[in-house]
Amino acid sequence: MTEVISLDSADYDPIEHLNSIFSHPSTLSSVSKTSRALRRYQYELDDEIADLVAQQSTSDVESVKRMQAAKADLAELFEKVESVRERAMLTEQTITEMTADIKRLDNTKRNLTLSMTALKRLQMLTTAYEQLRGLSSSRQYRECAQLLQAVIQLMGHFKSYRSIDQIATLSRNVSDVQRELLEQVCEDFEVTFAKGEVAQRRSVLSEACLVMDALGDNARSRLITWYCNTQLREYRQVFHGSDEAGSLDNIARRYSWFKRMLKTYDEQHAAIFPSAWRVDEMLANAFCEGTRDDFKAILAKSVRRADGQSLDVNLLLSCLQETLDFEHSLERKLTNSSRMSIDTFTSNDEKVPPFSHAISEAFEPYLSLWVEAQDKQLSTMLPKYRQQPPKPADEEFSPQMVMSSSTELYSFYRLTFAQCAKLSTGASLVELSKVFAKYLDQYAHQVLLYHISERPSGQTPSKFPSTEDSIIVLNTADYCFNTCNQLAERIKARVDATLRDSVDLQSQEDAFMGVASAAIRGLVRKVETDLEPAWREMRNTGWSKLQSIGDHSPYVEELLRRVKARVGEILPLVHKQQYARAFCDNLVESLASAYTANIIQCRPISEICAEQMLLDSYILTKGFEELITLAPSTGSAVPTGFTKRVQQTMSRLSPLLKTLQVRPSPPEALVQAYLVHIADKSDTNFRKILDLKGIRKQDQGQLMELFVAHKAGPRNEALPQYSAFMTPIVVTAGTTNTGTGTLSNATSLGSTNLHNLQGRFDPTAFGSAIMTAARDGVDRFGSPALGGSSGTGSRAVSPPLSGTPVHTGEMGGNVNQNLRNIGKFFKRDLGSFGGRFASKSGEDSGR
């Protein structure tokens, strides 16, 4: 059906329209009819347009008329507004003329009132001035004080009239009277005190103080300063810094003298001065300032002694203690609120006591001598702690036991800190915190780490620390970690706010966590030692003669029995759940590494052997999952988090064993299995698989060619170059298992070759690893520095027994720094399973 074309369309095409109408020759007969229709439609349009034009013309005329009417209305409105404004101005002018006389009368009344008031005040001022002169000459100070206040107040009203000669003269006369009264009162005080007539003239002097109050602050300050200088004149003469009486040995005499002075003031002079003046406090401040200056000069002179002798630290501390006691007594006596207790680490009172460090400030620059004395005392304590066994011989072991030396050390720290906080809260306290940090590092390394390190016994193997010693060191490291944090918070609460950021014991906390980690790994080493017979049985199994697969190999039962027996002995002694979990985690990591190492020692590994070993690994995994239940606090339910951890750790063996299960013929199958399970493109790692399977060197060429071809394919482009599991494995020549021989120390050897497999520190070589880590540097467990040596012969000995600081120098700094790194990693590891560092509850996150 043809589309209808509209004549109103914007893109109308007449040719197209005609073609649509006369689309066939038969339609030409209607041309005339169509022409008439178009012409008629044209006429209709013309008529319609003419009507619209006419209507628009009429509408325009009406709009113009309406606009003209609106303009006329606006003009009329403006005229009315202007008329109203003119009438308002006329009204305002009329009212102003009517009230002009009233305003003049108001101004006259106000001026008259001011004049009368000024004259009355002038009369009062003149009268009061004359009376004041008479009273001042007769020394009637009480009345003088009242009149003087009135005169000064009245004189303030005439400041703007000083241009008048009479007012200026009167103002000068008033100033002269004030000056005369000031000099007269000061003279009376000087004469009375010089003649010793204070008791007889006490009332006169008390009234004279009222006059000084009226004269203002300057007069009052002058009198108080004179009184303080007069009372302290004898003190300055007797206790001069260059005399024997002014030495530090006679510091008690200074304070006794001033206490007698305060007693004299209370009994004889306190009634003279108004209590608001606080003359006793001013006198104490003047005494403290003079005494502080004397002590500064004496101490500076003592340091510069020509005979080379240093300042006696005991004398310095004794003098400082007496000074602090004296300052405290002043605060109790002269202030309403007592000074805060020296043993309070936090206080809500932010106001500094008025006599705090008023005199003791002179001693603060020399407190470094006291800090050095504490440093020397601590240096003698550490060797004694090192000689003490973790558990005294006369005490019974307890799972919660800590080393007595740790509590003794922190008790010393608390006492020393409280004493220093009482002496100074500035730079000296910061220096003391650095001394604390120094010996905390030494205690962690020279004492705690020493007791859990393997030590030469003159025989082979080396002497291992006992389980009880490891548990005690673990508890002590945990105690030191918590106490170290509390100590840092207390120091920050007392030190000056500007120095608060300088106090930091975080690295010492990390060091103690490193010791805790080393203790746990020492416990893991205990288990590893007991498992050597089971590993030997595994290596002695005739794997090359194995023809069929059983439920599990004979060594599996022996291995699980020994593991559970030893873990059952250790876990009940670990009383904190987070450390019990850490022990189990590290033990599983160690067992997985040892299992991998012993698999390597059993080569050549046939397909049946690999399948049997994979089945054994599943049995071991199930057995390892039950280890955590041997802890008394865990119960019979295995935490989900621990189960996942065990499965993840043991599953690292599956790719290796699944690859070894594939036969070398056809060769493509073995290559594809390697690329799927091991999943890397390393020629070296693939050759390790061939060596483990026992394929001869001359037969490996074809397999290597196929491997190179397949790894270059597009399907394997995304594979990494090296596998994190296979790369650390070292398959050396001459380690083929015959099924009858034995390999000594195979566990340690495997751990050395596979020290990166578990991603953590290898506990099977704990003695060498912990010291190697300290010397060579580590960032996390399992780095090459931690597994760089193996065997009993390479285990490092413990730090020296003498008092020589082990960590002084470059090696000691590396030891302590890397011990902190171990602690940081261990803290992060504990946090991964919801330990104390992850939640307050300490419950396993997987439960």
PDB file of C-alpha atoms in Angstrom, residues 333-560:
ATOM      1  CA  LYS A 333      52.283  24.390 103.439  1.00  0.00           C
ATOM      2  CA  LEU A 334      51.761  27.251 101.010  1.00  0.00           C
ATOM      3  CA  THR A 335      49.235  25.877  98.511  1.00  0.00           C
ATOM      4  CA  ASN A 336      45.738  24.532  98.963  1.00  0.00           C
ATOM      5  CA  SER A 337      46.181  21.435  96.761  1.00  0.00           C
ATOM      6  CA  SER A 338      48.938  18.978  97.520  1.00  0.00           C
ATOM      7  CA  ARG A 339      51.409  17.963  94.905  1.00  0.00           C
ATOM      8  CA  MET A 340      50.593  14.767  93.052  1.00  0.00           C
ATOM      9  CA  SER A 341      52.161  11.572  94.322  1.00  0.00           C
ATOM     10  CA  ILE A 342      55.426  10.578  92.662  1.00  0.00           C
ATOM     11  CA  ASP A 343      54.162   7.037  92.213  1.00  0.00           C
ATOM     12  CA  THR A 344      51.109   8.086  90.231  1.00  0.00           C
ATOM     13  CA  PHE A 345      51.768   7.570  86.549  1.00  0.00           C
ATOM     14  CA  THR A 346      48.724   9.406  85.291  1.00  0.00           C
ATOM     15  CA  SER A 347      46.928  12.420  86.712  1.00  0.00           C
ATOM     16  CA  ASN A 348      43.868  14.328  85.634  1.00  0.00           C
ATOM     17  CA  ASP A 349      45.294  17.499  87.158  1.00  0.00           C
ATOM     18  CA  GLU A 350      47.070  19.380  84.383  1.00  0.00           C
ATOM     19  CA  LYS A 351      48.027  22.347  86.621  1.00  0.00           C
ATOM     20  CA  VAL A 352      51.747  22.488  87.386  1.00  0.00           C
ATOM     21  CA  PRO A 353      52.394  22.867  91.164  1.00  0.00           C
ATOM     22  CA  PRO A 354      53.872  26.331  91.929  1.00  0.00           C
ATOM     23  CA  PHE A 355      57.006  24.965  93.594  1.00  0.00           C
ATOM     24  CA  SER A 356      57.555  21.995  91.302  1.00  0.00           C
ATOM     25  CA  HIS A 357      61.230  22.041  90.207  1.00  0.00           C
ATOM     26  CA  ALA A 358      61.664  25.501  91.727  1.00  0.00           C
ATOM     27  CA  ILE A 359      65.109  24.483  93.056  1.00  0.00           C
ATOM     28  CA  SER A 360      65.585  20.985  91.652  1.00  0.00           C
ATOM     29  CA  GLU A 361      65.743  22.452  88.154  1.00  0.00           C
ATOM     30  CA  ALA A 362      69.412  23.208  88.869  1.00  0.00           C
ATOM     31  CA  PHE A 363      70.159  19.482  89.221  1.00  0.00           C
ATOM     32  CA  GLU A 364      68.489  18.316  86.016  1.00  0.00           C
ATOM     33  CA  PRO A 365      71.443  18.989  83.635  1.00  0.00           C
ATOM     34  CA  TYR A 366      73.574  16.728  85.852  1.00  0.00           C
ATOM     35  CA  LEU A 367      71.136  13.825  86.077  1.00  0.00           C
ATOM     36  CA  SER A 368      73.001  12.178  83.227  1.00  0.00           C
ATOM     37  CA  LEU A 369      75.537  11.128  85.884  1.00  0.00           C
ATOM     38  CA  TRP A 370      72.754   9.350  87.728  1.00  0.00           C
ATOM     39  CA  VAL A 371      71.550   7.704  84.531  1.00  0.00           C
ATOM     40  CA  GLU A 372      75.123   6.507  83.889  1.00  0.00           C
ATOM     41  CA  ALA A 373      75.191   5.051  87.391  1.00  0.00           C
ATOM     42  CA  GLN A 374      72.030   3.064  86.646  1.00  0.00           C
ATOM     43  CA  ASP A 375      73.622   1.899  83.389  1.00  0.00           C
ATOM     44  CA  LYS A 376      76.659   0.588  85.284  1.00  0.00           C
ATOM     45  CA  GLN A 377      74.491  -1.169  87.846  1.00  0.00           C
ATOM     46  CA  LEU A 378      72.454  -2.887  85.144  1.00  0.00           C
ATOM     47  CA  SER A 379      75.633  -3.972  83.377  1.00  0.00           C
ATOM     48  CA  THR A 380      76.626  -5.894  86.511  1.00  0.00           C
ATOM     49  CA  MET A 381      73.194  -7.520  86.853  1.00  0.00           C
ATOM     50  CA  LEU A 382      73.019  -9.124  83.386  1.00  0.00           C
ATOM     51  CA  PRO A 383      76.007 -11.534  83.834  1.00  0.00           C
ATOM     52  CA  LYS A 384      74.492 -12.705  87.143  1.00  0.00           C
ATOM     53  CA  TYR A 385      71.164 -13.397  85.467  1.00  0.00           C
ATOM     54  CA  ARG A 386      72.960 -15.331  82.750  1.00  0.00           C
ATOM     55  CA  GLN A 387      74.577 -17.633  85.305  1.00  0.00           C
ATOM     56  CA  GLN A 388      71.265 -18.408  87.018  1.00  0.00           C
ATOM     57  CA  PRO A 389      69.409 -21.486  85.709  1.00  0.00           C
ATOM     58  CA  PRO A 390      65.873 -20.898  84.421  1.00  0.00           C
ATOM     59  CA  LYS A 391      64.482 -22.929  87.318  1.00  0.00           C
ATOM     60  CA  PRO A 392      66.137 -22.863  90.738  1.00  0.00           C
ATOM     61  CA  ALA A 393      67.090 -26.326  91.976  1.00  0.00           C
ATOM     62  CA  ASP A 394      64.913 -26.020  95.095  1.00  0.00           C
ATOM     63  CA  GLU A 395      61.721 -25.093  93.232  1.00  0.00           C
ATOM     64  CA  GLU A 396      59.211 -27.321  91.508  1.00  0.00           C
ATOM     65  CA  PHE A 397      58.399 -26.731  87.866  1.00  0.00           C
ATOM     66  CA  SER A 398      55.081 -25.097  86.955  1.00  0.00           C
ATOM     67  CA  PRO A 399      53.700 -24.449  83.442  1.00  0.00           C
ATOM     68  CA  GLN A 400      53.205 -20.804  84.438  1.00  0.00           C
ATOM     69  CA  MET A 401      56.698 -20.345  85.862  1.00  0.00           C
ATOM     70  CA  VAL A 402      58.848 -17.435  84.687  1.00  0.00           C
ATOM     71  CA  MET A 403      62.489 -16.758  85.368  1.00  0.00           C
ATOM     72  CA  SER A 404      62.999 -14.887  88.635  1.00  0.00           C
ATOM     73  CA  SER A 405      65.559 -12.656  86.956  1.00  0.00           C
ATOM     74  CA  SER A 406      62.852 -11.125  84.733  1.00  0.00           C
ATOM     75  CA  THR A 407      60.684 -10.077  87.673  1.00  0.00           C
ATOM     76  CA  GLU A 408      63.752  -8.783  89.481  1.00  0.00           C
ATOM     77  CA  LEU A 409      64.816  -6.778  86.409  1.00  0.00           C
ATOM     78  CA  TYR A 410      61.411  -5.170  85.971  1.00  0.00           C
ATOM     79  CA  SER A 411      61.168  -4.426  89.692  1.00  0.00           C
ATOM     80  CA  PHE A 412      64.451  -2.586  89.383  1.00  0.00           C
ATOM     81  CA  TYR A 413      63.084  -0.783  86.332  1.00  0.00           C
ATOM     82  CA  ARG A 414      59.949   0.286  88.169  1.00  0.00           C
ATOM     83  CA  LEU A 415      61.860   1.629  91.158  1.00  0.00           C
ATOM     84  CA  THR A 416      64.381   3.417  88.975  1.00  0.00           C
ATOM     85  CA  PHE A 417      61.658   4.873  86.788  1.00  0.00           C
ATOM     86  CA  ALA A 418      59.668   6.138  89.785  1.00  0.00           C
ATOM     87  CA  GLN A 419      62.802   7.756  91.195  1.00  0.00           C
ATOM     88  CA  CYS A 420      63.732   9.392  87.888  1.00  0.00           C
ATOM     89  CA  ALA A 421      60.166  10.591  87.287  1.00  0.00           C
ATOM     90  CA  LYS A 422      60.367  12.266  90.677  1.00  0.00           C
ATOM     91  CA  LEU A 423      63.685  13.879  89.737  1.00  0.00           C
ATOM     92  CA  SER A 424      62.887  14.873  86.167  1.00  0.00           C
ATOM     93  CA  THR A 425      60.276  14.360  83.466  1.00  0.00           C
ATOM     94  CA  GLY A 426      62.424  15.790  80.716  1.00  0.00           C
ATOM     95  CA  ALA A 427      65.479  14.647  78.778  1.00  0.00           C
ATOM     96  CA  SER A 428      66.845  12.587  81.691  1.00  0.00           C
ATOM     97  CA  LEU A 429      63.764  10.367  81.687  1.00  0.00           C
ATOM     98  CA  VAL A 430      64.149   9.853  77.946  1.00  0.00           C
ATOM     99  CA  GLU A 431      67.802   8.879  78.432  1.00  0.00           C
ATOM    100  CA  LEU A 432      66.785   6.431  81.150  1.00  0.00           C
ATOM    101  CA  SER A 433      64.250   4.848  78.783  1.00  0.00           C
ATOM    102  CA  LYS A 434      67.066   4.329  76.273  1.00  0.00           C
ATOM    103  CA  VAL A 435      69.117   2.596  78.983  1.00  0.00           C
ATOM    104  CA  PHE A 436      66.082   0.404  79.701  1.00  0.00           C
ATOM    105  CA  ALA A 437      65.836  -0.464  76.015  1.00  0.00           C
ATOM    106  CA  LYS A 438      69.543  -1.285  75.822  1.00  0.00           C
ATOM    107  CA  TYR A 439      69.439  -3.821  78.649  1.00  0.00           C
ATOM    108  CA  LEU A 440      66.122  -5.282  77.559  1.00  0.00           C
ATOM    109  CA  ASP A 441      67.850  -6.146  74.286  1.00  0.00           C
ATOM    110  CA  GLN A 442      70.759  -7.656  76.185  1.00  0.00           C
ATOM    111  CA  TYR A 443      68.439  -9.598  78.482  1.00  0.00           C
ATOM    112  CA  ALA A 444      66.604 -11.056  75.492  1.00  0.00           C
ATOM    113  CA  HIS A 445      69.816 -12.122  73.757  1.00  0.00           C
ATOM    114  CA  GLN A 446      72.352 -12.803  76.498  1.00  0.00           C
ATOM    115  CA  VAL A 447      69.997 -14.398  79.031  1.00  0.00           C
ATOM    116  CA  LEU A 448      66.798 -15.749  77.469  1.00  0.00           C
ATOM    117  CA  LEU A 449      68.216 -16.818  74.122  1.00  0.00           C
ATOM    118  CA  TYR A 450      71.284 -18.252  75.848  1.00  0.00           C
ATOM    119  CA  HIS A 451      69.199 -20.702  77.890  1.00  0.00           C
ATOM    120  CA  ILE A 452      67.478 -22.197  74.819  1.00  0.00           C
ATOM    121  CA  SER A 453      70.505 -22.336  72.510  1.00  0.00           C
ATOM    122  CA  GLU A 454      72.325 -25.559  71.732  1.00  0.00           C
ATOM    123  CA  ARG A 455      75.681 -25.565  73.480  1.00  0.00           C
ATOM    124  CA  PRO A 456      78.772 -27.714  72.967  1.00  0.00           C
ATOM    125  CA  SER A 457      78.928 -30.522  75.536  1.00  0.00           C
ATOM    126  CA  GLY A 458      82.284 -31.987  74.558  1.00  0.00           C
ATOM    127  CA  GLN A 459      80.461 -34.788  72.827  1.00  0.00           C
ATOM    128  CA  THR A 460      78.252 -35.258  69.807  1.00  0.00           C
ATOM    129  CA  PRO A 461      75.489 -34.237  69.547  1.00  0.00           C
ATOM    130  CA  SER A 462      75.385 -30.850  71.264  1.00  0.00           C
ATOM    131  CA  LYS A 463      73.509 -30.293  74.479  1.00  0.00           C
ATOM    132  CA  PHE A 464      69.878 -29.358  73.880  1.00  0.00           C
ATOM    133  CA  PRO A 465      67.861 -27.255  76.340  1.00  0.00           C
ATOM    134  CA  SER A 466      65.339 -29.234  78.341  1.00  0.00           C
ATOM    135  CA  THR A 467      61.621 -28.975  77.730  1.00  0.00           C
ATOM    136  CA  GLU A 468      61.105 -27.285  81.073  1.00  0.00           C
ATOM    137  CA  ASP A 469      63.758 -24.681  80.279  1.00  0.00           C
ATOM    138  CA  SER A 470      62.142 -23.934  76.930  1.00  0.00           C
ATOM    139  CA  ILE A 471      58.716 -23.556  78.561  1.00  0.00           C
ATOM    140  CA  ILE A 472      60.096 -21.231  81.242  1.00  0.00           C
ATOM    141  CA  VAL A 473      61.885 -19.106  78.645  1.00  0.00           C
ATOM    142  CA  LEU A 474      58.695 -18.975  76.567  1.00  0.00           C
ATOM    143  CA  ASN A 475      56.692 -17.790  79.586  1.00  0.00           C
ATOM    144  CA  THR A 476      59.397 -15.281  80.489  1.00  0.00           C
ATOM    145  CA  ALA A 477      59.505 -13.851  76.969  1.00  0.00           C
ATOM    146  CA  ASP A 478      55.723 -13.453  77.023  1.00  0.00           C
ATOM    147  CA  TYR A 479      55.888 -11.790  80.462  1.00  0.00           C
ATOM    148  CA  CYS A 480      58.648  -9.442  79.288  1.00  0.00           C
ATOM    149  CA  PHE A 481      56.668  -8.572  76.164  1.00  0.00           C
ATOM    150  CA  ASN A 482      53.597  -7.545  78.171  1.00  0.00           C
ATOM    151  CA  THR A 483      55.589  -5.742  80.855  1.00  0.00           C
ATOM    152  CA  CYS A 484      57.682  -3.924  78.246  1.00  0.00           C
ATOM    153  CA  ASN A 485      54.519  -2.526  76.709  1.00  0.00           C
ATOM    154  CA  GLN A 486      53.226  -1.376  80.104  1.00  0.00           C
ATOM    155  CA  LEU A 487      56.579   0.214  80.935  1.00  0.00           C
ATOM    156  CA  ALA A 488      56.562   2.207  77.694  1.00  0.00           C
ATOM    157  CA  GLU A 489      53.028   3.464  78.361  1.00  0.00           C
ATOM    158  CA  ARG A 490      53.926   4.547  81.888  1.00  0.00           C
ATOM    159  CA  ILE A 491      57.024   6.403  80.741  1.00  0.00           C
ATOM    160  CA  LYS A 492      55.025   8.196  78.044  1.00  0.00           C
ATOM    161  CA  ALA A 493      52.432   9.173  80.630  1.00  0.00           C
ATOM    162  CA  ARG A 494      55.057  10.899  82.806  1.00  0.00           C
ATOM    163  CA  VAL A 495      57.516  12.338  80.298  1.00  0.00           C
ATOM    164  CA  ASP A 496      57.040  15.841  78.920  1.00  0.00           C
ATOM    165  CA  ALA A 497      54.579  16.013  76.048  1.00  0.00           C
ATOM    166  CA  THR A 498      57.227  17.365  73.661  1.00  0.00           C
ATOM    167  CA  LEU A 499      59.468  14.324  74.302  1.00  0.00           C
ATOM    168  CA  ARG A 500      56.757  11.668  74.257  1.00  0.00           C
ATOM    169  CA  ASP A 501      57.586  10.529  70.733  1.00  0.00           C
ATOM    170  CA  SER A 502      61.198   9.854  71.795  1.00  0.00           C
ATOM    171  CA  VAL A 503      60.115   6.960  74.034  1.00  0.00           C
ATOM    172  CA  ASP A 504      59.832   3.765  72.012  1.00  0.00           C
ATOM    173  CA  LEU A 505      60.254   0.173  73.219  1.00  0.00           C
ATOM    174  CA  GLN A 506      58.597  -1.433  70.212  1.00  0.00           C
ATOM    175  CA  SER A 507      61.824  -3.025  68.974  1.00  0.00           C
ATOM    176  CA  GLN A 508      62.364  -4.578  72.418  1.00  0.00           C
ATOM    177  CA  GLU A 509      58.845  -6.024  72.337  1.00  0.00           C
ATOM    178  CA  ASP A 510      59.664  -7.549  68.947  1.00  0.00           C
ATOM    179  CA  ALA A 511      62.900  -8.973  70.369  1.00  0.00           C
ATOM    180  CA  PHE A 512      60.999 -10.777  73.129  1.00  0.00           C
ATOM    181  CA  MET A 513      58.572 -12.124  70.563  1.00  0.00           C
ATOM    182  CA  GLY A 514      61.617 -13.388  68.683  1.00  0.00           C
ATOM    183  CA  VAL A 515      62.756 -15.219  71.824  1.00  0.00           C
ATOM    184  CA  ALA A 516      59.265 -16.705  72.220  1.00  0.00           C
ATOM    185  CA  SER A 517      59.466 -17.901  68.619  1.00  0.00           C
ATOM    186  CA  ALA A 518      62.892 -19.432  69.267  1.00  0.00           C
ATOM    187  CA  ALA A 519      61.562 -21.231  72.366  1.00  0.00           C
ATOM    188  CA  ILE A 520      58.677 -22.716  70.384  1.00  0.00           C
ATOM    189  CA  ARG A 521      61.034 -23.853  67.658  1.00  0.00           C
ATOM    190  CA  GLY A 522      63.243 -25.404  70.320  1.00  0.00           C
ATOM    191  CA  LEU A 523      60.234 -27.457  71.410  1.00  0.00           C
ATOM    192  CA  VAL A 524      59.704 -28.434  67.774  1.00  0.00           C
ATOM    193  CA  ARG A 525      63.334 -29.538  67.685  1.00  0.00           C
ATOM    194  CA  LYS A 526      62.594 -31.851  70.609  1.00  0.00           C
ATOM    195  CA  VAL A 527      59.942 -33.612  68.564  1.00  0.00           C
ATOM    196  CA  GLU A 528      62.192 -33.776  65.500  1.00  0.00           C
ATOM    197  CA  THR A 529      64.920 -35.492  67.497  1.00  0.00           C
ATOM    198  CA  ASP A 530      62.522 -38.245  68.574  1.00  0.00           C
ATOM    199  CA  LEU A 531      61.396 -38.861  64.983  1.00  0.00           C
ATOM    200  CA  GLU A 532      64.792 -39.832  63.571  1.00  0.00           C
ATOM    201  CA  PRO A 533      64.153 -43.631  63.996  1.00  0.00           C
ATOM    202  CA  ALA A 534      60.855 -43.328  62.085  1.00  0.00           C
ATOM    203  CA  TRP A 535      62.513 -41.394  59.257  1.00  0.00           C
ATOM    204  CA  ARG A 536      65.317 -43.973  59.188  1.00  0.00           C
ATOM    205  CA  GLU A 537      62.720 -46.727  58.836  1.00  0.00           C
ATOM    206  CA  MET A 538      61.169 -44.835  55.912  1.00  0.00           C
ATOM    207  CA  ARG A 539      64.522 -44.482  54.160  1.00  0.00           C
ATOM    208  CA  ASN A 540      65.382 -48.162  54.799  1.00  0.00           C
ATOM    209  CA  THR A 541      62.116 -49.369  53.252  1.00  0.00           C
ATOM    210  CA  GLY A 542      62.732 -51.325  50.060  1.00  0.00           C
ATOM    211  CA  TRP A 543      60.944 -48.873  47.790  1.00  0.00           C
ATOM    212  CA  SER A 544      62.626 -50.240  44.669  1.00  0.00           C
ATOM    213  CA  LYS A 545      61.176 -53.700  45.391  1.00  0.00           C
ATOM    214  CA  LEU A 546      57.652 -52.452  46.115  1.00  0.00           C
ATOM    215  CA  GLN A 547      55.173 -54.268  43.861  1.00  0.00           C
ATOM    216  CA  SER A 548      51.784 -53.325  45.327  1.00  0.00           C
ATOM    217  CA  ILE A 549      50.127 -50.590  47.347  1.00  0.00           C
ATOM    218  CA  GLY A 550      48.963 -51.079  50.930  1.00  0.00           C
ATOM    219  CA  ASP A 551      46.837 -49.022  53.304  1.00  0.00           C
ATOM    220  CA  HIS A 552      49.972 -47.311  54.621  1.00  0.00           C
ATOM    221  CA  SER A 553      53.651 -48.006  55.028  1.00  0.00           C
ATOM    222  CA  PRO A 554      55.034 -49.437  58.304  1.00  0.00           C
ATOM    223  CA  TYR A 555      56.902 -46.238  59.215  1.00  0.00           C
ATOM    224  CA  VAL A 556      53.661 -44.194  59.301  1.00  0.00           C
ATOM    225  CA  GLU A 557      52.346 -45.750  62.511  1.00  0.00           C
ATOM    226  CA  GLU A 558      55.697 -45.357  64.235  1.00  0.00           C
ATOM    227  CA  LEU A 559      55.977 -41.736  63.100  1.00  0.00           C
ATOM    228  CA  LEU A 560      52.490 -40.770  64.309  1.00  0.00           C
TER     229      LEU A 560
END
